XYZ file of C-alpha atoms in Angstrom:
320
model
C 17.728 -7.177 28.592
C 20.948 -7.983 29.894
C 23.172 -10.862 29.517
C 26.024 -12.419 30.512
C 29.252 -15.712 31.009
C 29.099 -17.489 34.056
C 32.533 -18.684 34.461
C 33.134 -20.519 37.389
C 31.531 -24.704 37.633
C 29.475 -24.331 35.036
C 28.568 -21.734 31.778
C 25.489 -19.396 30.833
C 25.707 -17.637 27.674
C 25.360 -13.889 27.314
C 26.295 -11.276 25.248
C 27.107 -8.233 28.220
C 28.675 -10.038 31.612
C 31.276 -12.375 32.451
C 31.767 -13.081 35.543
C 35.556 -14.044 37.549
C 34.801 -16.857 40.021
C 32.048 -15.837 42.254
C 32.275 -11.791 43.131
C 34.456 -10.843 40.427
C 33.022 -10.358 37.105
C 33.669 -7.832 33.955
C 30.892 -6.020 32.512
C 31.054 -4.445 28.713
C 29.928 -0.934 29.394
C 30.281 0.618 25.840
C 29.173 4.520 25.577
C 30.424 4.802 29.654
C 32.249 7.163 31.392
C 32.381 5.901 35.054
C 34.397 8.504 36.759
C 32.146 10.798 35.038
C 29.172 9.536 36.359
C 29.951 8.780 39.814
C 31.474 12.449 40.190
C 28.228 14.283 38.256
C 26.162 14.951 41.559
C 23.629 12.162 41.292
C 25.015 9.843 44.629
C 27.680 10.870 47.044
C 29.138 8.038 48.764
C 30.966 6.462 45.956
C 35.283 6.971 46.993
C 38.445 6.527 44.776
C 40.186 3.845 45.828
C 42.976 1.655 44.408
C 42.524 2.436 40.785
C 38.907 2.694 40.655
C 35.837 3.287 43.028
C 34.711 1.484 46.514
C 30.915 2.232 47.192
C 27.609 0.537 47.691
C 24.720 -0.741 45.652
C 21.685 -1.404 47.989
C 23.104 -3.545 50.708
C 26.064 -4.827 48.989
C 29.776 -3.540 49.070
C 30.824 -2.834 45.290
C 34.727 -2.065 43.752
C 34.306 -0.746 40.479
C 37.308 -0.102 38.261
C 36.489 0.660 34.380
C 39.210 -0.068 31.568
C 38.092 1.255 27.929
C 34.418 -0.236 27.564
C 34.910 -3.065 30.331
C 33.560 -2.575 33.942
C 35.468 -4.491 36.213
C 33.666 -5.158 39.643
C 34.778 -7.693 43.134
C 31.826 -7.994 45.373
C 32.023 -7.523 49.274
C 31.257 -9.985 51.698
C 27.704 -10.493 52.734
C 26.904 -10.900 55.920
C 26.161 -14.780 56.973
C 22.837 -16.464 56.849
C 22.182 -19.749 57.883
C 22.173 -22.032 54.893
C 19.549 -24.505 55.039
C 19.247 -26.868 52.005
C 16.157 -24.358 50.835
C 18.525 -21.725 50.841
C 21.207 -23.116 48.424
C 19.141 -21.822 45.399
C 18.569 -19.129 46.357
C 22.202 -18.011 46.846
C 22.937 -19.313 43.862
C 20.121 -17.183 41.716
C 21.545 -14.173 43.755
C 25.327 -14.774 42.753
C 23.555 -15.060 39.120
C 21.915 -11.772 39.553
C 24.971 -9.701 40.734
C 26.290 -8.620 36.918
C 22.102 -7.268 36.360
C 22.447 -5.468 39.586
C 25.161 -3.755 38.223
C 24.166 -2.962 35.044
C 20.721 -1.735 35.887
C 22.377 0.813 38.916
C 24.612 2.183 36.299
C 21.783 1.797 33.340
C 23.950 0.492 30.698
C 20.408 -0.374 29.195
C 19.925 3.363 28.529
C 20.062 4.027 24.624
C 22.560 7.118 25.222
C 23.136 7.899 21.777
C 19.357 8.149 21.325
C 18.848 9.910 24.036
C 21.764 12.627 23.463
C 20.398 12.927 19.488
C 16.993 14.245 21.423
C 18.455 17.311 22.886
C 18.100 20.873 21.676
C 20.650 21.849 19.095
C 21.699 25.095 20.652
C 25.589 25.923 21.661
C 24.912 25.674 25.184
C 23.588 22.334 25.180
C 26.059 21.125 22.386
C 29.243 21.761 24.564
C 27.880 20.134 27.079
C 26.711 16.977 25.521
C 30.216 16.933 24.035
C 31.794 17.426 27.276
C 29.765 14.607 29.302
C 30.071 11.821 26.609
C 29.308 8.905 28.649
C 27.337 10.037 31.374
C 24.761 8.340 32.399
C 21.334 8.528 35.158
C 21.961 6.194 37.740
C 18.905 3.989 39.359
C 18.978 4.607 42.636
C 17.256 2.857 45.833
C 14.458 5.593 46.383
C 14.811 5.813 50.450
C 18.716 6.285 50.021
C 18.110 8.681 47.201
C 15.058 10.431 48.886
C 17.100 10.654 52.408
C 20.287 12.065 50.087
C 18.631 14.511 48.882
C 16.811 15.865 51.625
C 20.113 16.143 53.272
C 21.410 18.333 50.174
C 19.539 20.849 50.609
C 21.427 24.620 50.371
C 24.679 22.150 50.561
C 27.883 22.036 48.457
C 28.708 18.185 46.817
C 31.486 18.015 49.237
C 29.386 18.912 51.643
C 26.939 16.234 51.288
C 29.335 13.633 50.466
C 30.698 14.564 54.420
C 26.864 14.361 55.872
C 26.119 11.269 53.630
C 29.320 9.368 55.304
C 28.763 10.515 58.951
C 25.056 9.261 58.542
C 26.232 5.859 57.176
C 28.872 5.428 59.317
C 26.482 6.126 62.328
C 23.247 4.845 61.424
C 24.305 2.326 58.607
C 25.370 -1.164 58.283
C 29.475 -1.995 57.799
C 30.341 -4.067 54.708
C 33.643 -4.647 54.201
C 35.804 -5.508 50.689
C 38.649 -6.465 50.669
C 40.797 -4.378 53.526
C 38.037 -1.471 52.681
C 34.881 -0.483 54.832
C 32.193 0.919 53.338
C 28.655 1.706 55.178
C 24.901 1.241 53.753
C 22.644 4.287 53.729
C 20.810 3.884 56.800
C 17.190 2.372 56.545
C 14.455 4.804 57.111
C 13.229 2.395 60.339
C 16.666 2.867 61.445
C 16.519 7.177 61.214
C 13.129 6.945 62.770
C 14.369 6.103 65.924
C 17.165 8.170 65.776
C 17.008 11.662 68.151
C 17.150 15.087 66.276
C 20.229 15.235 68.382
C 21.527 12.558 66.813
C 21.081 13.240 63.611
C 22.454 17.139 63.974
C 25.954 15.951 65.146
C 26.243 14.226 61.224
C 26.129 17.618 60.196
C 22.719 17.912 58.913
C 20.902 21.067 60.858
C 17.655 21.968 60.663
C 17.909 19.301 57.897
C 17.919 16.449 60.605
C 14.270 16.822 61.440
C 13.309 17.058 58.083
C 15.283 13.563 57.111
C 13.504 11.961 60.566
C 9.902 12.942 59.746
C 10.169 11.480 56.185
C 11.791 8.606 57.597
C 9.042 8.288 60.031
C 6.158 8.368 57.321
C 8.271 5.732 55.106
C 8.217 3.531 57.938
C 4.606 3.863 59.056
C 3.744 3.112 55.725
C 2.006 6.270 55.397
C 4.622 7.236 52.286
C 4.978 4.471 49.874
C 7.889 4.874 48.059
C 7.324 1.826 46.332
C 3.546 2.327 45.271
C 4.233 5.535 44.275
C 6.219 3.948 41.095
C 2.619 3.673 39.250
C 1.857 7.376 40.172
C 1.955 9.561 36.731
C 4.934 12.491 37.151
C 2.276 15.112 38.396
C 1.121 13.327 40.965
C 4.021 11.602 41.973
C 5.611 15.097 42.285
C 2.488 16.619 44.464
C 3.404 13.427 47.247
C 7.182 14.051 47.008
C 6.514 18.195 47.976
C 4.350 17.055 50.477
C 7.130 15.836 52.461
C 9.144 17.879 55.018
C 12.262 19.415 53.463
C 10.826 18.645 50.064
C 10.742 21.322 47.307
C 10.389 21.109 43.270
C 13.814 20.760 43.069
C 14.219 18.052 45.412
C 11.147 16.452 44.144
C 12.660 16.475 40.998
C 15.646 15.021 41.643
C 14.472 12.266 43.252
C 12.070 11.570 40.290
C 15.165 11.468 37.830
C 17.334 9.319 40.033
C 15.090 6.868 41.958
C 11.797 6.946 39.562
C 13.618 7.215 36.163
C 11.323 9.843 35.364
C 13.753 11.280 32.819
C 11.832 14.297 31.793
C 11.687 15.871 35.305
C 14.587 18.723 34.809
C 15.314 19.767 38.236
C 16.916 23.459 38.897
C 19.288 24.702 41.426
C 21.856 27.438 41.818
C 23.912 25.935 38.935
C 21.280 25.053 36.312
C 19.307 28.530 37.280
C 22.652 30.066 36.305
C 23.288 28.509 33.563
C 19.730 29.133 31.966
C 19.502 32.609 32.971
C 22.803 34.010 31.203
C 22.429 31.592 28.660
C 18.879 31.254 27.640
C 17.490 34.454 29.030
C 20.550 37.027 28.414
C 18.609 40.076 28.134
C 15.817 39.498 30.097
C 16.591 40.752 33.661
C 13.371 39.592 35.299
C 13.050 35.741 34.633
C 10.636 34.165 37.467
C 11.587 30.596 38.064
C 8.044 29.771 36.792
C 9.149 30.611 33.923
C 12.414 28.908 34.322
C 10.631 25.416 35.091
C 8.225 26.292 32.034
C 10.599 26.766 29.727
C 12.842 23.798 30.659
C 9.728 21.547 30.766
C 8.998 22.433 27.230
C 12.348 23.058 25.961
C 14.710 20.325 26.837
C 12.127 17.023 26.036
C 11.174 13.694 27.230
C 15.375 13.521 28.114
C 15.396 16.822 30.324
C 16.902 15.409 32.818
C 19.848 13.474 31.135
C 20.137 17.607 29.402
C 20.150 18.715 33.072
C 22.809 16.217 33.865
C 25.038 17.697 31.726
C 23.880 21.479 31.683
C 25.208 21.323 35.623
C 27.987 18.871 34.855
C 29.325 20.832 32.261
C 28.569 24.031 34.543
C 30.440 22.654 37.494
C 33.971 21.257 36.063
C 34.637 22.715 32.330
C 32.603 26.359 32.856
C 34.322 26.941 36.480
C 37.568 26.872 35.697
């Protein structure tokens, strides 16, 4: 449950938000590392900017700047509707629900000291819990993290963090904050009727017909991202693969980020790595079967926070 100050005409007491007029508010964020988070390979269009970090959330421009345990974040400028007396309650409920918005992307809600305590107690995953202190899964929309991820595929993060910019500056709507621009991940309507031409000059290869097909069955209806929510991880998993581009891995990732599904553990060059010289020293033949056995079993009902900072860990402190 979150809560929060409205301090502006008139006061709502909470115990997590205040909020600074009407798109400026400050957010306790104890047991948070924002840079942390935004740079661990979970979403790709967040940017450094003036102190802190320009980006989206769904349809709305976001700054987000974190001192000690306090999230400070200005809102963008949504784009006009007409305001008929109906509508002034609306807006108002929406300003209201800006600081939850926030909160739940970032899932500040997440009982991170719980969730850390439930890891193995091996070296391995010791440094890297140690290392990542404050990391947390983000919620993600599940078409922009689906359509991500299918674009990652056999790409570097800087890679994808190029392809995810060229596709929302292309295909996505402009929000601007302050003097700053940032672009909305493209709706999956809006990729359907884009060309395979198209989408190959943002970079994406023979990735581009695999992002338009998906987009095409998320827009017939025919995948419902949505209803798939109340599908149990098995399942859910089986409709994700079925999808062009898809794989376990991808699957998997899309489970942790978009469906909270926090035991899927998924496994690319990095985590393979990683469990292969680490786990499985001496054993030179290691199927990834067994890989995705073991780390189903091993790391828990938290495998994927473990994975988030397995590759974290992997990718900054272990490569240098």
């Amino acid at each position: 449950m979150y809560s929060f100050v409205l301090r502006h005409s008139f006061v709502i007491r909470h115990s997590v938000f205040v909020i600074i007029f009407i798109r400026v508010i400050e957010i306790l964020a104890p047991d948070f590392d924002l840079a942390m988070t935004l740079d661990s390979g979970q979403v790709f269009h967040w940017q450094e900017a003036d102190g802190g970090f320009v980006g989206t959330i769904g349809d709305r421009a976001v700054f987000v700047q974190q001192n000690n345990n306090v999230l400070k974040v200005r809102f963008g400028v949504m784009p006009k509707r007409t305001r008929s007396p109906r509508r002034i309650r609306p807006v108002a409920d929406e300003r209201r629900a800006l600081p939850r918005i926030v909160a739940r992307y970032f899932a500040l809600d997440h009982p991170l000291e719980e969730i850390c305590a439930s890891f193995p107690k091996d070296p391995v995953m010791n440094a890297a819990r140690d290392f990542c202190g404050g990391l947390r899964i983000i919620r993600q929309p599940k078409w922009e993290c689906l359509g991500t991820f299918i674009c990652s595929s056999m790409k570097q993060v800087a890679h994808i963090r190029q392809i995810s910019l060229a596709l929302r500056k292309r295909f996505g709507q402009q929000r601007k904050i302050g003097d700053r621009r940032v672009y909305t991940f493209p709706s999956a309507p809006r990729l359907a009727r884009a060309s395979e031409r198209e989408l190959r000059e943002c970079k994406l290869g023979y990735r581009a017909e695999n992002l338009r097909s998906a987009a095409r069955l998320v827009t017939s209806g025919k995948a419902n991202l949505e209803a798939w929510s109340a599908l149990a991880d098995a399942e859910l998993q089986k409709q994700l693969c079925a999808l062009s581009g898809v794989g376990p891995k991808i699957a998997n990732c899309v489970m942790l980020f978009a469906y909270e599904r926090l035991r899927a553990f998924p496994i690319d060059v990095w985590i393979e790595r990683v469990l292969r010289q680490q786990y499985f020293p001496n054993r030179k033949k290691v199927t990834a079967q067994r890989l995705r056995e073991f780390s189903e079993t091993y790391f828990g009902e938290h495998g994927g926070y473990a994975q988030q900072y397995l590759f974290h860990h992997a990718r900054t402190a272990l490569r240098k």
